[in-house]
PDB file of C-alpha atoms and ligand atoms in Angstrom:
ATOM      1  CA  UNK A   1       0.000   0.000   0.000  1.00  0.00           C
ATOM      2  CA  UNK A   2       0.974   3.652  -0.324  1.00  0.00           C
ATOM      3  CA  UNK A   3       1.382   5.506   2.973  1.00  0.00           C
ATOM      4  CA  UNK A   4       1.698   9.188   3.766  1.00  0.00           C
ATOM      5  CA  UNK A   5       3.525  10.016   7.014  1.00  0.00           C
ATOM      6  CA  UNK A   6       3.989  13.468   8.558  1.00  0.00           C
ATOM      7  CA  UNK A   7       6.835  13.877  11.037  1.00  0.00           C
ATOM      8  CA  UNK A   8       8.891  16.303  13.079  1.00  0.00           C
ATOM      9  CA  UNK A   9       8.046  19.805  14.280  1.00  0.00           C
ATOM     10  CA  UNK A  10       7.032  22.804  12.227  1.00  0.00           C
ATOM     11  CA  UNK A  11       8.694  26.224  12.497  1.00  0.00           C
ATOM     12  CA  UNK A  12       6.556  29.335  12.462  1.00  0.00           C
ATOM     13  CA  UNK A  13       8.692  32.383  11.636  1.00  0.00           C
ATOM     14  CA  UNK A  14       8.653  35.557  13.757  1.00  0.00           C
ATOM     15  CA  UNK A  15      11.370  37.426  11.852  1.00  0.00           C
ATOM     16  CA  UNK A  16      14.280  36.359   9.571  1.00  0.00           C
ATOM     17  CA  UNK A  17      16.215  34.789  12.501  1.00  0.00           C
ATOM     18  CA  UNK A  18      13.516  33.622  14.943  1.00  0.00           C
ATOM     19  CA  UNK A  19      10.689  31.098  14.954  1.00  0.00           C
ATOM     20  CA  UNK A  20       8.208  29.301  17.219  1.00  0.00           C
ATOM     21  CA  UNK A  21       8.656  25.536  17.323  1.00  0.00           C
ATOM     22  CA  UNK A  22       8.712  22.547  19.684  1.00  0.00           C
ATOM     23  CA  UNK A  23      10.964  19.707  20.862  1.00  0.00           C
ATOM     24  CA  UNK A  24       9.820  17.036  18.429  1.00  0.00           C
ATOM     25  CA  UNK A  25      12.820  15.034  17.178  1.00  0.00           C
ATOM     26  CA  UNK A  26      10.927  13.366  14.332  1.00  0.00           C
ATOM     27  CA  UNK A  27      12.133   9.955  15.525  1.00  0.00           C
ATOM     28  CA  UNK A  28       8.701   8.322  15.802  1.00  0.00           C
ATOM     29  CA  UNK A  29       7.661   9.413  12.306  1.00  0.00           C
ATOM     30  CA  UNK A  30      10.998   8.450  10.753  1.00  0.00           C
ATOM     31  CA  UNK A  31      10.879   5.048  12.508  1.00  0.00           C
ATOM     32  CA  UNK A  32       7.369   4.555  11.079  1.00  0.00           C
ATOM     33  CA  UNK A  33       8.591   5.477   7.590  1.00  0.00           C
ATOM     34  CA  UNK A  34      11.463   3.000   7.881  1.00  0.00           C
ATOM     35  CA  UNK A  35       9.245   0.206   9.237  1.00  0.00           C
ATOM     36  CA  UNK A  36       6.698   0.799   6.468  1.00  0.00           C
ATOM     37  CA  UNK A  37       9.431   0.602   3.799  1.00  0.00           C
ATOM     38  CA  UNK A  38      10.791  -2.599   5.380  1.00  0.00           C
ATOM     39  CA  UNK A  39       7.277  -4.051   5.218  1.00  0.00           C
ATOM     40  CA  UNK A  40       7.222  -3.367   1.477  1.00  0.00           C
ATOM     41  CA  UNK A  41       4.968  -0.296   1.449  1.00  0.00           C
ATOM     42  CA  UNK A  42       5.518   2.834  -0.652  1.00  0.00           C
ATOM     43  CA  UNK A  43       6.076   5.834   1.638  1.00  0.00           C
ATOM     44  CA  UNK A  44       5.774   9.600   1.231  1.00  0.00           C
ATOM     45  CA  UNK A  45       7.434  11.233   4.264  1.00  0.00           C
ATOM     46  CA  UNK A  46       6.504  14.890   4.779  1.00  0.00           C
ATOM     47  CA  UNK A  47       8.775  16.277   7.447  1.00  0.00           C
ATOM     48  CA  UNK A  48       9.539  19.466   9.295  1.00  0.00           C
ATOM     49  CA  UNK A  49      13.173  20.284  10.153  1.00  0.00           C
ATOM     50  CA  UNK A  50      14.950  17.510  12.100  1.00  0.00           C
ATOM     51  CA  UNK A  51      18.562  16.388  12.538  1.00  0.00           C
ATOM     52  CA  UNK A  52      18.070  12.758  11.438  1.00  0.00           C
ATOM     53  CA  UNK A  53      18.220  11.566   7.851  1.00  0.00           C
ATOM     54  CA  UNK A  54      15.293  10.230   5.883  1.00  0.00           C
ATOM     55  CA  UNK A  55      15.208   6.437   5.549  1.00  0.00           C
ATOM     56  CA  UNK A  56      16.347   5.117   2.197  1.00  0.00           C
ATOM     57  CA  UNK A  57      13.600   4.397  -0.267  1.00  0.00           C
ATOM     58  CA  UNK A  58      11.041   6.958   0.930  1.00  0.00           C
ATOM     59  CA  UNK A  59       9.744   9.822  -1.170  1.00  0.00           C
ATOM     60  CA  UNK A  60      10.890  12.726   1.001  1.00  0.00           C
ATOM     61  CA  UNK A  61       9.226  16.139   1.158  1.00  0.00           C
ATOM     62  CA  UNK A  62      10.830  18.790   3.373  1.00  0.00           C
ATOM     63  CA  UNK A  63       8.645  21.530   4.826  1.00  0.00           C
ATOM     64  CA  UNK A  64       9.154  24.267   7.410  1.00  0.00           C
ATOM     65  CA  UNK A  65       5.778  25.662   8.425  1.00  0.00           C
ATOM     66  CA  UNK A  66       2.339  24.221   9.208  1.00  0.00           C
ATOM     67  CA  UNK A  67       1.014  25.870   6.056  1.00  0.00           C
ATOM     68  CA  UNK A  68       3.714  24.206   3.922  1.00  0.00           C
ATOM     69  CA  UNK A  69       2.955  20.858   5.590  1.00  0.00           C
ATOM     70  CA  UNK A  70      -0.749  21.312   4.871  1.00  0.00           C
ATOM     71  CA  UNK A  71      -0.005  22.169   1.208  1.00  0.00           C
ATOM     72  CA  UNK A  72       2.252  19.106   0.821  1.00  0.00           C
ATOM     73  CA  UNK A  73      -0.352  16.821   2.438  1.00  0.00           C
ATOM     74  CA  UNK A  74      -2.973  18.213   0.087  1.00  0.00           C
ATOM     75  CA  UNK A  75      -0.782  17.330  -2.897  1.00  0.00           C
ATOM     76  CA  UNK A  76       0.175  13.787  -1.846  1.00  0.00           C
ATOM     77  CA  UNK A  77      -2.793  12.515   0.210  1.00  0.00           C
ATOM     78  CA  UNK A  78      -5.159  11.566  -2.587  1.00  0.00           C
ATOM     79  CA  UNK A  79      -2.959   8.772  -3.945  1.00  0.00           C
ATOM     80  CA  UNK A  80      -2.468   7.156  -0.530  1.00  0.00           C
ATOM     81  CA  UNK A  81      -4.218   4.190   1.111  1.00  0.00           C
ATOM     82  CA  UNK A  82      -3.286   5.233   4.637  1.00  0.00           C
ATOM     83  CA  UNK A  83      -1.997   8.359   6.351  1.00  0.00           C
ATOM     84  CA  UNK A  84      -0.207   8.620   9.673  1.00  0.00           C
ATOM     85  CA  UNK A  85      -0.010  12.125  11.142  1.00  0.00           C
ATOM     86  CA  UNK A  86       2.825  11.942  13.647  1.00  0.00           C
ATOM     87  CA  UNK A  87       4.115  15.498  13.150  1.00  0.00           C
ATOM     88  CA  UNK A  88       4.065  17.916  16.077  1.00  0.00           C
ATOM     89  CA  UNK A  89       2.476  20.700  14.083  1.00  0.00           C
ATOM     90  CA  UNK A  90       2.532  24.110  15.766  1.00  0.00           C
ATOM     91  CA  UNK A  91      -1.034  24.972  16.751  1.00  0.00           C
ATOM     92  CA  UNK A  92      -0.400  28.734  16.449  1.00  0.00           C
ATOM     93  CA  UNK A  93       1.793  31.020  14.325  1.00  0.00           C
ATOM     94  CA  UNK A  94       2.624  34.713  14.626  1.00  0.00           C
ATOM     95  CA  UNK A  95       0.033  36.852  12.850  1.00  0.00           C
ATOM     96  CA  UNK A  96       2.753  39.164  11.546  1.00  0.00           C
ATOM     97  CA  UNK A  97       6.147  38.274  10.101  1.00  0.00           C
ATOM     98  CA  UNK A  98       8.705  41.055  10.610  1.00  0.00           C
ATOM     99  CA  UNK A  99      10.679  41.387   7.388  1.00  0.00           C
ATOM    100  CA  UNK A 100      13.662  42.801   9.303  1.00  0.00           C
ATOM    101  CA  UNK A 101      15.164  41.342  12.493  1.00  0.00           C
ATOM    102  CA  UNK A 102      13.152  42.659  15.440  1.00  0.00           C
ATOM    103  CA  UNK A 103      15.072  44.990  17.738  1.00  0.00           C
ATOM    104  CA  UNK A 104      14.598  44.891  21.492  1.00  0.00           C
ATOM    105  CA  UNK A 105      12.850  48.001  22.760  1.00  0.00           C
ATOM    106  CA  UNK A 106      10.236  47.793  25.558  1.00  0.00           C
ATOM    107  CA  UNK A 107      10.602  45.524  28.628  1.00  0.00           C
ATOM    108  CA  UNK A 108       7.699  43.386  27.531  1.00  0.00           C
ATOM    109  CA  UNK A 109       6.715  42.139  24.115  1.00  0.00           C
ATOM    110  CA  UNK A 110       3.425  40.498  23.175  1.00  0.00           C
ATOM    111  CA  UNK A 111       3.272  38.320  20.090  1.00  0.00           C
ATOM    112  CA  UNK A 112      -0.109  37.965  18.469  1.00  0.00           C
ATOM    113  CA  UNK A 113      -0.736  34.402  17.332  1.00  0.00           C
ATOM    114  CA  UNK A 114      -3.327  32.794  15.080  1.00  0.00           C
ATOM    115  CA  UNK A 115      -4.360  29.164  14.625  1.00  0.00           C
ATOM    116  CA  UNK A 116      -2.528  27.137  11.999  1.00  0.00           C
ATOM    117  CA  UNK A 117      -4.253  24.727   9.624  1.00  0.00           C
ATOM    118  CA  UNK A 118      -5.456  21.593  11.460  1.00  0.00           C
ATOM    119  CA  UNK A 119      -3.986  19.106   8.994  1.00  0.00           C
ATOM    120  CA  UNK A 120      -5.339  15.917  10.595  1.00  0.00           C
ATOM    121  CA  UNK A 121      -8.700  17.581  11.173  1.00  0.00           C
ATOM    122  CA  UNK A 122      -8.900  18.586   7.490  1.00  0.00           C
ATOM    123  CA  UNK A 123      -8.031  15.176   6.029  1.00  0.00           C
ATOM    124  CA  UNK A 124     -11.618  13.903   5.921  1.00  0.00           C
ATOM    125  CA  UNK A 125     -13.648  17.107   5.934  1.00  0.00           C
ATOM    126  CA  UNK A 126     -11.687  19.340   3.560  1.00  0.00           C
ATOM    127  CA  UNK A 127      -9.385  16.999   1.657  1.00  0.00           C
ATOM    128  CA  UNK A 128     -11.912  14.176   1.258  1.00  0.00           C
ATOM    129  CA  UNK A 129      -9.455  11.437   2.275  1.00  0.00           C
ATOM    130  CA  UNK A 130     -11.115   8.017   2.377  1.00  0.00           C
ATOM    131  CA  UNK A 131      -8.141   5.842   3.337  1.00  0.00           C
ATOM    132  CA  UNK A 132      -7.102   4.614   6.784  1.00  0.00           C
ATOM    133  CA  UNK A 133      -6.456   7.690   8.938  1.00  0.00           C
ATOM    134  CA  UNK A 134      -4.143   7.611  11.967  1.00  0.00           C
ATOM    135  CA  UNK A 135      -3.555  10.512  14.346  1.00  0.00           C
ATOM    136  CA  UNK A 136      -1.399  10.921  17.414  1.00  0.00           C
ATOM    137  CA  UNK A 137      -2.601  12.366  20.710  1.00  0.00           C
ATOM    138  CA  UNK A 138      -0.204  13.678  23.318  1.00  0.00           C
ATOM    139  CA  UNK A 139      -2.013  14.174  26.598  1.00  0.00           C
ATOM    140  CA  UNK A 140      -1.095  14.821  30.203  1.00  0.00           C
ATOM    141  CA  UNK A 141      -4.431  13.709  31.713  1.00  0.00           C
ATOM    142  CA  UNK A 142      -7.475  11.578  30.829  1.00  0.00           C
ATOM    143  CA  UNK A 143      -5.436  10.001  28.029  1.00  0.00           C
ATOM    144  CA  UNK A 144      -7.962   7.516  26.667  1.00  0.00           C
ATOM    145  CA  UNK A 145     -11.036   9.761  26.997  1.00  0.00           C
ATOM    146  CA  UNK A 146      -9.291  12.621  25.171  1.00  0.00           C
ATOM    147  CA  UNK A 147      -7.938  10.279  22.490  1.00  0.00           C
ATOM    148  CA  UNK A 148     -11.366   8.695  21.876  1.00  0.00           C
ATOM    149  CA  UNK A 149     -12.911  12.140  21.562  1.00  0.00           C
ATOM    150  CA  UNK A 150     -10.185  13.167  19.072  1.00  0.00           C
ATOM    151  CA  UNK A 151     -10.732   9.943  17.105  1.00  0.00           C
ATOM    152  CA  UNK A 152     -14.414  10.753  16.596  1.00  0.00           C
ATOM    153  CA  UNK A 153     -14.042  14.506  16.088  1.00  0.00           C
ATOM    154  CA  UNK A 154     -11.393  14.114  13.366  1.00  0.00           C
ATOM    155  CA  UNK A 155     -12.853  11.010  11.697  1.00  0.00           C
ATOM    156  CA  UNK A 156      -9.801   8.848  12.431  1.00  0.00           C
ATOM    157  CA  UNK A 157      -9.557   5.052  12.258  1.00  0.00           C
ATOM    158  CA  UNK A 158      -6.886   4.995  14.955  1.00  0.00           C
ATOM    159  CA  UNK A 159      -5.383   7.372  17.501  1.00  0.00           C
ATOM    160  CA  UNK A 160      -1.968   6.554  18.910  1.00  0.00           C
ATOM    161  CA  UNK A 161      -2.262   7.931  22.433  1.00  0.00           C
ATOM    162  CA  UNK A 162       0.792   9.053  24.293  1.00  0.00           C
ATOM    163  CA  UNK A 163       0.927   9.966  27.995  1.00  0.00           C
ATOM    164  CA  UNK A 164       3.441  12.812  27.867  1.00  0.00           C
ATOM    165  CA  UNK A 165       3.372  13.305  31.642  1.00  0.00           C
ATOM    166  CA  UNK A 166       5.644  10.215  31.975  1.00  0.00           C
ATOM    167  CA  UNK A 167       9.396  10.850  31.863  1.00  0.00           C
ATOM    168  CA  UNK A 168      11.545   9.094  29.252  1.00  0.00           C
ATOM    169  CA  UNK A 169       8.884   8.439  26.637  1.00  0.00           C
ATOM    170  CA  UNK A 170       7.348  10.341  23.772  1.00  0.00           C
ATOM    171  CA  UNK A 171       8.664  13.756  22.821  1.00  0.00           C
ATOM    172  CA  UNK A 172      12.384  13.911  22.062  1.00  0.00           C
ATOM    173  CA  UNK A 173      13.200  10.477  23.570  1.00  0.00           C
ATOM    174  CA  UNK A 174      14.234   7.118  22.115  1.00  0.00           C
ATOM    175  CA  UNK A 175      11.401   5.116  23.675  1.00  0.00           C
ATOM    176  CA  UNK A 176       7.652   5.322  23.635  1.00  0.00           C
ATOM    177  CA  UNK A 177       4.672   3.650  25.317  1.00  0.00           C
ATOM    178  CA  UNK A 178       1.320   4.131  23.665  1.00  0.00           C
ATOM    179  CA  UNK A 179      -2.268   2.919  23.648  1.00  0.00           C
ATOM    180  CA  UNK A 180      -4.041   2.472  20.327  1.00  0.00           C
ATOM    181  CA  UNK A 181      -7.586   3.840  20.409  1.00  0.00           C
ATOM    182  CA  UNK A 182      -9.956   2.410  17.819  1.00  0.00           C
ATOM    183  CA  UNK A 183     -13.593   3.035  16.885  1.00  0.00           C
ATOM    184  CA  UNK A 184     -16.197   1.615  19.241  1.00  0.00           C
ATOM    185  CA  UNK A 185     -14.107   2.385  22.306  1.00  0.00           C
ATOM    186  CA  UNK A 186     -11.661  -0.471  21.614  1.00  0.00           C
ATOM    187  CA  UNK A 187      -8.123   0.032  22.957  1.00  0.00           C
ATOM    188  CA  UNK A 188      -4.847  -1.870  22.596  1.00  0.00           C
ATOM    189  CA  UNK A 189      -2.147  -1.027  25.162  1.00  0.00           C
ATOM    190  CA  UNK A 190       1.375  -1.578  23.846  1.00  0.00           C
ATOM    191  CA  UNK A 191       4.357  -2.042  26.177  1.00  0.00           C
ATOM    192  CA  UNK A 192       7.154   0.530  26.509  1.00  0.00           C
ATOM    193  CA  UNK A 193       9.745  -0.119  23.817  1.00  0.00           C
ATOM    194  CA  UNK A 194      12.142   1.601  21.447  1.00  0.00           C
ATOM    195  CA  UNK A 195      10.517   3.776  18.780  1.00  0.00           C
ATOM    196  CA  UNK A 196      12.017   1.422  16.152  1.00  0.00           C
ATOM    197  CA  UNK A 197      10.329  -1.638  17.675  1.00  0.00           C
ATOM    198  CA  UNK A 198       7.091   0.227  18.304  1.00  0.00           C
ATOM    199  CA  UNK A 199       7.015   1.486  14.710  1.00  0.00           C
ATOM    200  CA  UNK A 200       7.097  -2.106  13.404  1.00  0.00           C
ATOM    201  CA  UNK A 201       4.195  -3.058  15.696  1.00  0.00           C
ATOM    202  CA  UNK A 202       2.200   0.020  14.622  1.00  0.00           C
ATOM    203  CA  UNK A 203       2.751  -0.655  10.920  1.00  0.00           C
ATOM    204  CA  UNK A 204       1.655  -4.282  11.430  1.00  0.00           C
ATOM    205  CA  UNK A 205      -1.572  -3.149  13.156  1.00  0.00           C
ATOM    206  CA  UNK A 206      -2.266  -0.485  10.517  1.00  0.00           C
ATOM    207  CA  UNK A 207      -1.631  -2.937   7.668  1.00  0.00           C
ATOM    208  CA  UNK A 208      -3.986  -5.490   9.205  1.00  0.00           C
ATOM    209  CA  UNK A 209      -6.738  -3.044  10.201  1.00  0.00           C
ATOM    210  CA  UNK A 210      -6.727  -1.224   6.865  1.00  0.00           C
ATOM    211  CA  UNK A 211      -7.009  -4.412   4.819  1.00  0.00           C
ATOM    212  CA  UNK A 212     -10.195  -4.138   2.691  1.00  0.00           C
ATOM    213  CA  UNK A 213     -11.831  -7.255   4.185  1.00  0.00           C
ATOM    214  CA  UNK A 214     -11.255  -6.172   7.785  1.00  0.00           C
ATOM    215  CA  UNK A 215     -14.502  -5.136   9.488  1.00  0.00           C
ATOM    216  CA  UNK A 216     -12.580  -2.433  11.524  1.00  0.00           C
TER     217      UNK A 216
HETATM  218  N1  LIG B 301      -2.132  17.872  13.986  1.00  0.00           N
HETATM  219  C1  LIG B 301      -2.215  18.333  12.695  1.00  0.00           C
HETATM  220  N2  LIG B 301      -2.259  19.682  12.450  1.00  0.00           N
HETATM  221  C2  LIG B 301      -2.228  20.569  13.480  1.00  0.00           C
HETATM  222  C3  LIG B 301      -2.129  20.106  14.813  1.00  0.00           C
HETATM  223  C4  LIG B 301      -2.092  18.741  15.020  1.00  0.00           C
HETATM  224  O1  LIG B 301      -2.239  17.519  11.755  1.00  0.00           O
HETATM  225  N3  LIG B 301      -2.256  21.873  13.217  1.00  0.00           N
HETATM  226  C5  LIG B 301      -2.159  16.419  14.226  1.00  0.00           C
HETATM  227  C6  LIG B 301      -0.909  15.848  14.821  1.00  0.00           C
HETATM  228  O2  LIG B 301       0.003  15.414  13.836  1.00  0.00           O
HETATM  229  C7  LIG B 301      -1.482  14.671  15.620  1.00  0.00           C
HETATM  230  C8  LIG B 301      -2.845  15.132  16.043  1.00  0.00           C
HETATM  231  O3  LIG B 301      -3.177  16.196  15.167  1.00  0.00           O
HETATM  232  O4  LIG B 301      -1.672  13.536  14.814  1.00  0.00           O
HETATM  233  C9  LIG B 301      -2.968  15.528  17.476  1.00  0.00           C
HETATM  234  O5  LIG B 301      -2.493  16.774  17.732  1.00  0.00           O
HETATM  235  P1  LIG B 301      -3.019  17.624  18.978  1.00  0.00           P
HETATM  236  O6  LIG B 301      -2.394  18.966  18.858  1.00  0.00           O
HETATM  237  O7  LIG B 301      -2.825  16.833  20.220  1.00  0.00           O
HETATM  238  O8  LIG B 301      -4.586  17.644  18.669  1.00  0.00           O
HETATM  239  P2  LIG B 301      -5.656  18.682  18.964  1.00  0.00           P
HETATM  240  O9  LIG B 301      -6.903  18.099  18.452  1.00  0.00           O
HETATM  241  O10 LIG B 301      -5.193  20.002  18.459  1.00  0.00           O
HETATM  242  O11 LIG B 301      -5.801  18.627  20.526  1.00  0.00           O
HETATM  243  P3  LIG B 301      -5.617  19.660  21.701  1.00  0.00           P
HETATM  244  O12 LIG B 301      -6.968  20.154  21.901  1.00  0.00           O
HETATM  245  O13 LIG B 301      -5.111  18.762  22.782  1.00  0.00           O
HETATM  246  O14 LIG B 301      -4.619  20.700  21.237  1.00  0.00           O
END
């Protein structure tokens, strides 16, 4: 099958030398891309700026901002059978971009921010995607309830739920421990493991659940 994967952070520019971003390393998304290639799938990897290299064999699309990621997803999504949105997309961007480097003046500075495109949330509603849709949810409380709500609200087939209040897993670390949330309130808890091992398990579940004869 052909899979689209988003990965890494986005950068939302403030001026020519500054941006808003987050600590996402891209490791989970890149591990998923590698595992999917290993399993014989075709992969389009749409990634924000990270320090790791793209796995061999993927079709790689580099983006910087949420808007660029949205535009790239819009281009590549229609030919895909499944999409995994693992990117840590910035939820807000500065309303104004200063063309020249901002100088410090007053003691306090307020940046006005606006919402970015909700890429996962647009996949069904705006982009008309009909394939198997997987989102990630990073939560610090009520993990499963929030993930189930996100699953329904965004029309997903699976949410990979991540308890980011636990040290040593998730954001910017080598290991992860997640629960898969599926329609009908079904959940599958996966043990803590390296992102490489977890990626193989996730790709196996996604391959099986997205098979045409699977009742989901
Ligand atoms: N996501 C996205 N585009 C955005 C923000 C998030 O595609 N602008 C995707 C992420 O890649 C992830 C999922 O949405 O798969 C969950 O992101 P999160 O920010 O936790 O979701 P929200 O619904 O925005 O939830 P919250 O209310 O907790 O911010």
